[in-house]
Coordinates of N, CA and C and ligand atoms in Angstrom, one line a residue:
M25 N -33.1 12.6 -23.4 CA -32.8 13.2 -22.0 C -31.3 13.4 -21.8
D26 N -30.9 14.6 -21.4 CA -29.5 15.0 -21.2 C -28.9 14.8 -19.8
L27 N -28.2 13.8 -19.4 CA -27.7 13.6 -18.2 C -26.8 14.8 -17.7
N28 N -26.4 15.4 -18.7 CA -25.5 16.5 -18.1 C -26.1 17.7 -17.6
S29 N -27.4 17.9 -17.9 CA -28.2 19.0 -17.4 C -28.6 18.9 -16.1
D30 N -28.4 17.6 -15.4 CA -28.7 17.3 -14.0 C -27.4 17.8 -13.0
V31 N -26.4 18.0 -13.8 CA -25.1 18.3 -13.0 C -24.9 19.7 -12.6
E32 N -24.7 19.9 -11.4 CA -24.7 21.4 -11.2 C -23.1 22.0 -11.4
R33 N -22.2 21.2 -11.2 CA -20.9 21.5 -11.9 C -20.0 20.3 -11.7
I34 N -18.7 20.3 -12.4 CA -17.9 19.5 -12.8 C -16.7 19.5 -11.8
L35 N -16.5 18.5 -10.9 CA -15.2 18.6 -10.1 C -14.0 18.2 -10.7
W36 N -14.0 17.0 -11.6 CA -12.8 16.6 -12.1 C -13.1 16.2 -13.6
T37 N -12.7 16.8 -14.5 CA -12.9 16.4 -16.1 C -12.4 15.1 -16.4
E38 N -12.6 14.7 -17.4 CA -12.3 13.3 -18.0 C -10.6 13.6 -18.3
E39 N -10.3 14.5 -18.7 CA -8.9 14.5 -18.8 C -8.1 14.7 -17.5
Q40 N -8.6 15.4 -16.5 CA -7.8 15.2 -15.2 C -7.9 14.1 -14.7
I41 N -8.9 13.5 -14.7 CA -9.2 11.9 -14.1 C -8.2 11.0 -14.7
L42 N -7.9 11.1 -16.1 CA -7.2 10.1 -16.7 C -5.7 10.5 -16.6
E43 N -5.5 11.7 -16.1 CA -4.0 12.1 -15.7 C -3.8 11.6 -14.5
R44 N -4.5 11.6 -13.6 CA -4.4 11.1 -12.3 C -4.3 9.6 -12.2
V45 N -5.2 8.9 -13.0 CA -5.2 7.4 -13.1 C -4.0 7.0 -13.7
S46 N -3.3 7.5 -14.5 CA -2.1 7.4 -15.3 C -0.7 7.3 -14.1
E47 N -1.0 8.5 -13.2 CA -0.1 8.6 -12.2 C -0.1 7.4 -11.2
L48 N -1.3 7.2 -11.0 CA -1.5 6.1 -9.8 C -1.1 4.8 -10.5
G49 N -1.1 4.5 -11.8 CA -0.7 3.3 -12.4 C 0.6 3.2 -12.5
S50 N 1.4 4.5 -12.7 CA 2.8 4.3 -12.6 C 3.5 3.9 -11.3
Q51 N 2.5 4.5 -10.3 CA 3.3 4.3 -8.9 C 3.0 3.0 -8.3
L52 N 1.9 2.3 -8.7 CA 1.5 0.9 -8.5 C 2.5 0.1 -9.2
T53 N 3.0 0.5 -10.3 CA 4.0 -0.4 -11.2 C 5.0 -0.3 -10.5
R54 N 5.6 0.9 -10.0 CA 6.9 0.9 -9.3 C 6.8 0.1 -7.9
D55 N 5.7 0.3 -7.4 CA 5.5 -0.3 -6.0 C 5.6 -1.8 -5.9
F56 N 5.1 -2.5 -7.2 CA 4.7 -3.8 -7.1 C 5.6 -4.6 -8.0
E57 N 6.4 -3.8 -8.7 CA 7.3 -4.7 -9.7 C 8.3 -5.6 -9.1
S58 N 8.5 -5.2 -7.7 CA 9.9 -5.9 -7.2 C 9.2 -7.1 -6.4
R59 N 7.8 -7.3 -6.4 CA 7.6 -8.4 -5.5 C 7.5 -9.7 -6.3
A60 N 7.8 -10.8 -5.6 CA 7.9 -12.0 -6.3 C 6.5 -12.5 -6.8
I61 N 5.5 -12.2 -6.1 CA 4.2 -12.5 -6.4 C 3.6 -11.5 -7.2
T62 N 2.9 -11.9 -8.3 CA 1.9 -10.6 -9.1 C 0.6 -10.4 -8.1
P63 N 0.2 -9.0 -8.2 CA -0.8 -8.7 -7.7 C -2.3 -9.0 -8.2
V64 N -3.2 -9.1 -7.4 CA -4.5 -9.2 -7.7 C -5.3 -7.9 -7.6
L65 N -5.8 -7.3 -8.5 CA -6.7 -6.1 -8.6 C -8.1 -6.5 -8.2
V66 N -8.8 -6.1 -6.9 CA -10.1 -6.4 -6.8 C -11.0 -5.1 -6.8
G67 N -11.8 -5.1 -7.8 CA -12.7 -3.9 -7.9 C -13.8 -4.1 -7.1
V68 N -14.6 -3.1 -6.5 CA -15.8 -2.9 -5.5 C -16.8 -2.6 -6.5
A69 N -17.5 -3.6 -7.0 CA -18.8 -3.3 -7.9 C -19.8 -2.6 -7.3
T70 N -20.8 -1.9 -7.9 CA -20.3 -1.6 -9.2 C -19.6 -0.3 -9.5
G71 N -19.5 0.5 -8.5 CA -19.1 2.0 -8.8 C -17.4 1.9 -9.2
A72 N -16.8 0.9 -9.0 CA -15.3 0.9 -9.2 C -15.1 0.6 -10.9
F73 N -16.0 0.1 -11.5 CA -15.6 -0.5 -12.7 C -15.0 0.2 -13.7
I74 N -15.4 1.5 -13.8 CA -14.8 2.5 -15.0 C -13.3 2.7 -14.5
F75 N -13.1 3.1 -13.0 CA -11.8 3.4 -12.4 C -10.8 2.2 -12.8
L76 N -11.4 1.0 -12.3 CA -10.6 -0.3 -12.6 C -10.3 -0.5 -14.1
A77 N -11.0 -0.2 -14.9 CA -10.7 -0.6 -16.5 C -9.7 0.4 -16.7
D78 N -9.5 1.6 -16.5 CA -8.8 2.8 -16.8 C -7.3 2.5 -16.1
L79 N -7.4 2.0 -14.7 CA -6.3 2.1 -13.7 C -5.5 0.6 -14.5
V80 N -6.3 -0.4 -14.7 CA -5.2 -1.8 -15.1 C -4.5 -1.3 -16.2
R81 N -5.1 -0.7 -17.2 CA -4.2 -0.5 -18.6 C -3.2 0.6 -18.3
K82 N -2.9 1.1 -17.0 CA -1.8 2.0 -16.7 C -0.8 1.3 -15.9
I83 N -1.0 0.0 -15.5 CA -0.2 -0.7 -14.7 C 0.6 -1.7 -15.6
Q84 N 1.9 -1.6 -15.8 CA 2.7 -2.3 -16.7 C 3.2 -3.5 -15.9
L85 N 2.4 -4.5 -15.4 CA 2.7 -5.8 -14.6 C 1.7 -6.9 -15.1
P86 N 2.0 -8.0 -14.9 CA 1.1 -9.1 -14.8 C 0.3 -9.2 -13.7
M87 N -1.1 -9.2 -13.8 CA -1.8 -9.2 -12.7 C -3.2 -10.2 -12.9
N88 N -4.0 -10.3 -11.7 CA -5.2 -10.9 -12.1 C -6.2 -9.6 -11.6
V89 N -7.5 -9.8 -12.2 CA -8.5 -8.9 -12.0 C -10.0 -9.6 -11.6
D90 N -10.5 -9.1 -10.4 CA -11.6 -9.7 -10.0 C -12.5 -8.7 -9.4
F91 N -13.7 -8.9 -9.1 CA -14.5 -8.0 -8.4 C -15.2 -8.8 -7.1
V92 N -15.6 -8.0 -6.1 CA -16.3 -8.3 -5.3 C -17.7 -7.4 -5.3
R93 N -18.7 -7.9 -4.7 CA -20.1 -6.9 -4.8 C -20.4 -6.8 -3.3
V94 N -20.6 -5.4 -2.8 CA -20.9 -5.2 -1.6 C -22.2 -4.3 -1.6
E95 N -23.2 -4.9 -0.7 CA -24.5 -4.0 -0.7 C -24.5 -3.2 0.4
S96 N -24.8 -1.9 0.2 CA -24.7 -1.2 1.6 C -25.5 0.4 1.4
Y97 N -25.7 0.7 0.1 CA -26.4 2.2 0.1 C -27.7 1.9 -0.6
G98 N -28.2 1.0 -1.0 CA -29.4 0.9 -1.9 C -29.5 2.0 -2.8
S99 N -30.7 2.7 -2.9 CA -30.8 3.7 -4.0 C -30.8 5.1 -3.4
G100 N -30.4 5.2 -2.1 CA -30.6 6.6 -1.6 C -29.2 7.1 -1.5
T101 N -29.0 8.1 -0.8 CA -27.7 9.0 -0.7 C -26.9 8.8 0.7
V102 N -27.6 8.1 1.4 CA -27.2 8.0 2.9 C -26.8 6.3 3.1
S103 N -25.6 6.0 3.7 CA -25.6 4.5 3.9 C -26.2 4.1 5.1
N104 N -26.7 2.7 4.8 CA -27.6 2.1 6.1 C -26.6 1.6 7.2
G105 N -25.1 1.7 6.9 CA -24.1 1.3 7.7 C -23.8 -0.2 7.9
K106 N -24.7 -1.0 7.0 CA -24.3 -2.5 7.4 C -24.3 -3.0 6.0
P107 N -22.6 -3.1 5.4 CA -22.5 -3.5 4.3 C -22.4 -5.1 4.4
K108 N -22.6 -5.7 3.2 CA -22.5 -7.1 3.2 C -22.0 -7.7 2.0
I109 N -21.2 -8.5 1.9 CA -20.6 -9.3 0.5 C -21.6 -9.9 -0.1
S110 N -22.0 -9.6 -1.3 CA -23.2 -10.4 -2.0 C -22.7 -11.1 -3.3
C111 N -21.5 -11.0 -3.5 CA -20.8 -11.8 -4.7 C -19.3 -12.1 -4.3
D112 N -19.2 -13.2 -4.3 CA -17.7 -13.8 -4.1 C -16.7 -13.6 -5.0
L113 N -15.5 -13.6 -4.7 CA -14.3 -13.9 -5.7 C -14.1 -15.0 -6.6
K114 N -13.6 -14.9 -7.6 CA -13.3 -16.0 -8.5 C -11.8 -16.3 -8.3
V115 N -11.0 -15.5 -8.3 CA -9.6 -15.7 -8.1 C -9.2 -16.1 -6.6
D116 N -8.5 -16.9 -6.4 CA -8.0 -17.5 -4.9 C -6.8 -16.4 -4.6
V117 N -7.1 -15.5 -3.6 CA -6.2 -14.6 -3.1 C -5.3 -15.0 -2.0
R118 N -5.3 -16.3 -1.7 CA -4.4 -16.8 -0.6 C -3.1 -16.5 -0.9
G119 N -2.4 -15.9 -0.2 CA -1.0 -15.6 -0.1 C -0.6 -14.5 -1.3
R120 N -1.6 -14.1 -1.7 CA -1.2 -12.9 -2.9 C -1.3 -11.4 -2.2
H121 N -0.9 -10.6 -3.0 CA -0.9 -9.0 -2.5 C -2.1 -8.7 -3.5
V122 N -3.3 -8.0 -2.6 CA -4.4 -7.6 -3.3 C -4.5 -6.2 -3.1
I123 N -5.0 -5.6 -4.4 CA -5.1 -4.2 -4.4 C -6.4 -3.9 -4.5
L124 N -7.2 -3.4 -3.5 CA -8.6 -3.2 -3.4 C -8.8 -1.9 -4.3
V125 N -9.4 -1.8 -5.2 CA -10.0 -0.7 -6.1 C -11.3 -0.3 -5.7
E126 N -11.4 1.1 -5.3 CA -12.7 1.7 -5.0 C -12.8 3.0 -5.7
D127 N -14.2 3.3 -5.9 CA -14.5 4.5 -6.4 C -14.2 5.6 -5.4
I128 N -14.9 5.2 -4.2 CA -14.9 6.2 -3.1 C -14.7 5.7 -1.8
V129 N -14.1 6.5 -0.8 CA -14.0 6.0 0.6 C -14.7 7.0 1.4
D130 N -16.0 6.8 1.9 CA -16.8 7.7 2.6 C -16.8 7.4 4.0
T131 N -17.6 6.6 4.6 CA -17.6 6.3 6.1 C -16.6 5.2 6.3
G132 N -16.1 4.5 5.1 CA -15.1 3.4 5.6 C -15.8 2.3 5.8
N133 N -17.1 2.1 6.0 CA -17.8 0.8 6.2 C -17.6 -0.3 5.3
T134 N -17.7 0.1 4.0 CA -17.6 -0.9 2.9 C -16.0 -1.4 2.9
L135 N -15.1 -0.5 2.9 CA -13.5 -1.1 2.8 C -13.3 -2.0 4.1
S136 N -13.7 -1.6 5.3 CA -13.6 -2.4 6.5 C -14.2 -3.7 6.2
C137 N -15.5 -3.8 5.7 CA -16.0 -5.3 5.5 C -15.1 -5.9 4.5
V138 N -14.7 -5.4 3.2 CA -14.0 -6.1 2.4 C -12.8 -6.4 2.7
I139 N -12.0 -5.5 3.7 CA -10.6 -5.8 4.0 C -11.0 -7.2 4.9
D140 N -11.9 -7.1 5.8 CA -12.0 -8.3 6.6 C -12.3 -9.6 6.1
Y141 N -13.1 -9.5 4.9 CA -13.4 -10.6 4.0 C -12.1 -11.1 3.2
L142 N -11.1 -10.2 2.8 CA -10.0 -10.6 2.1 C -9.0 -11.2 3.1
K143 N -8.9 -10.8 4.3 CA -8.2 -11.4 5.3 C -8.8 -12.7 5.7
S144 N -9.9 -12.9 5.7 CA -10.3 -14.2 5.8 C -10.1 -15.2 4.6
K145 N -9.8 -14.8 3.7 CA -9.6 -15.6 2.5 C -8.0 -15.6 2.2
G146 N -7.2 -15.2 3.2 CA -5.9 -15.5 3.4 C -4.9 -14.4 2.4
A147 N -5.5 -13.2 2.0 CA -4.6 -12.4 1.4 C -3.4 -12.1 2.1
S148 N -2.1 -12.0 1.3 CA -0.8 -11.9 2.4 C -0.6 -10.4 2.7
S149 N -1.0 -9.4 1.6 CA -1.0 -8.2 1.9 C -2.2 -7.5 1.2
I150 N -3.1 -6.4 1.9 CA -4.0 -5.7 1.3 C -3.8 -4.1 1.2
S151 N -3.8 -3.7 -0.1 CA -3.6 -2.2 -0.4 C -4.9 -1.8 -0.9
V152 N -5.1 -0.4 -0.8 CA -6.4 0.1 -1.3 C -6.0 1.3 -2.1
C153 N -6.6 1.3 -3.4 CA -6.4 2.3 -4.5 C -7.9 2.8 -4.5
T154 N -8.2 4.2 -4.1 CA -9.3 4.7 -4.4 C -9.4 6.0 -5.2
L155 N -10.2 6.2 -6.1 CA -10.0 7.3 -6.8 C -10.3 8.5 -6.1
L156 N -11.4 8.5 -5.2 CA -11.7 9.5 -4.2 C -11.8 9.3 -2.7
D157 N -11.4 10.2 -2.1 CA -11.5 10.0 -0.5 C -12.2 11.1 0.0
K158 N -13.4 11.0 1.0 CA -14.1 11.9 1.6 C -13.6 11.9 3.4
P159 N -12.5 12.3 3.5 CA -12.1 12.0 5.0 C -12.9 12.5 6.1
A160 N -13.6 13.5 5.8 CA -14.4 14.5 6.7 C -15.5 13.4 7.2
R161 N -15.9 12.4 6.3 CA -17.0 11.7 6.7 C -16.7 10.3 7.2
R162 N -15.4 10.2 7.5 CA -14.9 8.6 7.8 C -15.7 8.5 9.3
K163 N -16.2 7.1 9.6 CA -16.7 6.6 10.8 C -16.2 5.6 11.2
V164 N -15.8 4.8 10.2 CA -15.2 3.3 10.6 C -13.6 3.4 10.4
H165 N -12.9 3.1 11.3 CA -11.4 2.8 10.7 C -10.9 1.4 10.2
F166 N -10.2 1.6 9.2 CA -9.9 0.3 8.7 C -8.5 0.3 8.6
E167 N -7.7 -1.1 8.6 CA -6.3 -1.2 8.7 C -6.0 -2.0 7.3
L168 N -4.9 -1.5 6.7 CA -4.2 -2.3 5.5 C -3.6 -3.4 6.1
V169 N -3.2 -4.4 5.4 CA -2.8 -5.9 5.9 C -1.4 -5.8 5.3
G170 N -0.3 -6.5 6.1 CA 1.0 -6.7 5.7 C 1.7 -5.5 5.2
E171 N 2.3 -5.6 3.9 CA 2.9 -4.3 3.4 C 1.9 -3.5 2.6
G172 N 0.5 -3.5 2.8 CA -0.2 -2.8 2.3 C -0.1 -1.4 2.2
K173 N -0.5 -0.5 1.1 CA -0.3 0.8 1.1 C -1.5 1.5 0.6
Y174 N -1.7 2.7 0.8 CA -2.9 3.5 0.6 C -2.8 4.5 -0.4
Y175 N -3.4 4.4 -1.5 CA -3.4 5.4 -2.8 C -4.8 5.9 -3.2
C176 N -4.6 7.2 -3.3 CA -5.8 8.1 -3.5 C -5.7 9.0 -4.7
G177 N -6.8 9.0 -5.4 CA -6.6 9.9 -6.7 C -6.9 11.5 -6.1
F178 N -8.0 11.7 -5.6 CA -8.3 13.0 -5.1 C -9.1 13.1 -4.0
E179 N -8.8 14.0 -3.1 CA -9.8 14.2 -1.8 C -11.1 15.0 -2.4
C180 N -12.1 14.5 -2.0 CA -13.3 14.9 -2.2 C -13.9 15.7 -1.2
P181 N -14.5 17.0 -1.6 CA -15.5 17.7 -0.6 C -16.7 16.9 -0.6
D182 N -17.5 17.3 0.5 CA -18.6 16.6 0.9 C -19.9 16.8 -0.1
Y183 N -19.9 16.5 -1.3 CA -21.0 16.5 -2.2 C -21.5 15.2 -2.7
F184 N -22.6 15.1 -3.3 CA -23.1 14.2 -3.8 C -22.7 14.0 -5.2
V185 N -21.5 13.1 -5.6 CA -21.1 13.0 -6.7 C -21.6 11.9 -7.7
V186 N -21.8 12.2 -9.1 CA -22.0 11.2 -9.9 C -20.9 11.3 -11.2
G187 N -21.0 10.2 -12.0 CA -20.3 10.1 -13.4 C -18.9 9.4 -12.9
Y188 N -18.4 8.9 -14.1 CA -17.2 8.2 -13.9 C -17.2 6.9 -12.9
G189 N -18.3 6.3 -13.1 CA -18.9 5.0 -12.1 C -19.8 5.5 -11.1
F190 N -19.7 6.8 -10.5 CA -20.7 7.1 -9.5 C -22.1 7.3 -9.8
D191 N -23.1 6.6 -9.1 CA -24.4 6.8 -9.6 C -25.2 7.7 -8.5
F192 N -26.4 7.9 -8.9 CA -27.7 8.2 -8.3 C -28.8 7.3 -8.8
D193 N -29.3 6.3 -7.9 CA -30.4 5.3 -8.2 C -30.0 4.8 -9.7
E194 N -28.9 4.4 -9.7 CA -28.2 3.5 -10.8 C -28.0 4.3 -12.1
Q195 N -28.3 5.7 -12.2 CA -28.1 6.5 -13.2 C -26.6 7.0 -13.1
Y196 N -26.3 7.8 -14.3 CA -25.2 8.8 -14.4 C -23.9 8.0 -14.3
R197 N -23.8 6.9 -14.3 CA -22.4 6.2 -14.2 C -21.7 6.5 -15.3
N198 N -22.1 6.6 -16.5 CA -21.6 6.6 -17.8 C -20.9 8.1 -18.1
L199 N -21.4 9.0 -17.1 CA -20.8 10.2 -17.6 C -19.3 10.2 -17.4
P200 N -18.4 10.7 -18.4 CA -17.1 10.7 -18.5 C -16.4 11.6 -17.3
Y201 N -17.1 12.5 -16.7 CA -16.2 13.3 -15.4 C -17.0 13.0 -14.2
V202 N -16.4 13.4 -13.2 CA -17.0 13.4 -12.0 C -17.7 14.9 -11.7
G203 N -18.8 14.9 -11.3 CA -19.5 16.2 -11.0 C -20.6 16.2 -9.9
V204 N -21.1 17.2 -9.6 CA -21.9 17.2 -8.3 C -23.4 17.3 -9.1
L205 N -24.3 16.3 -8.4 CA -25.5 16.2 -8.7 C -26.5 17.5 -8.4
K206 N -27.3 18.1 -9.0 CA -28.2 19.1 -8.7 C -29.0 18.6 -7.3
P207 N -29.1 19.3 -6.4 CA -29.8 18.7 -5.2 C -31.3 18.5 -5.4
E208 N -31.8 19.3 -6.4 CA -33.3 19.1 -6.6 C -33.5 17.5 -7.2
I209 N -32.5 16.9 -7.9 CA -32.6 15.6 -8.4 C -32.7 14.5 -7.5
Y210 N -32.1 14.8 -6.3 CA -32.1 13.5 -5.2 C -33.0 14.1 -3.9
E211 N -33.5 15.3 -4.2 CA -34.4 15.6 -2.9 C -35.9 15.7 -3.5
S212 N -36.1 15.5 -5.0 CA -37.4 15.4 -5.5 C -38.2 14.1 -5.3
Ligands
PRP5 C1 -20.5 3.4 -2.7 C2 -18.8 3.3 -3.2 C3 -18.1 2.5 -2.2 C4 -19.0 2.9 -0.8 C5 -18.2 3.9 0.0 O1 -21.1 2.2 -3.1 O2 -18.8 2.7 -4.5 O3 -18.0 1.2 -2.5 O4 -20.2 3.5 -1.3 O5 -18.9 4.2 1.1 P1 -18.5 3.9 2.6 O6 -17.1 4.2 2.7 O7 -19.5 4.8 3.4 O8 -18.8 2.5 2.7 P2 -22.6 1.9 -3.2 O9 -23.2 1.1 -2.1 O10 -23.3 3.4 -3.5 O11 -22.6 1.0 -4.5 P3 -22.3 1.1 -6.1 O12 -20.8 0.8 -5.8 O13 -23.1 0.0 -6.8 O14 -22.4 2.4 -6.6

């Protein structure tokens, strides 16, 4: 079975993604190197796992890495709008600079939920680094915390994307690029 044949077109190639991830890593290194306390990078599982893995290797700083898991979309393509934290952090983020790493910000529901959670855990600042952002689909406003900053790899048009961590029905995450899934795959 060739996963590539289910993809209508490629939006960002592996090369383009890695170049942008490298830029983001350099920017984060510059922005956080002067802070007295080292950052904690928190990936939102599962989608962010590849982006996080590539990003941390481009940040030249001591850091901690952890994950939270948020349940929101199930196996469909439309959010049910009620995300909840289903897997807790291992690292104590109290007084720490958290960089929340997402694969995509869509409605903003997930980020808003995770930011509230990290605030409740006492993070002193919360930044967000997302590979993709779909601003046209934003429904929920979220606020960064303290000296938190927003970092984004690419603005994404409103397509259903797969690859580089993005799934449909838990498949396609391992494609090395980000592409648009053929509608007949998720409409069938
Ligand atoms: C996706 C994505 C983000 C979230 C963004 O997660 O990884 O976490 O949706 O959407 P929102 O801004 O509308 O909340 P999904 O629930 O599909 O799980 P996954 O990470 O396991 O793919």
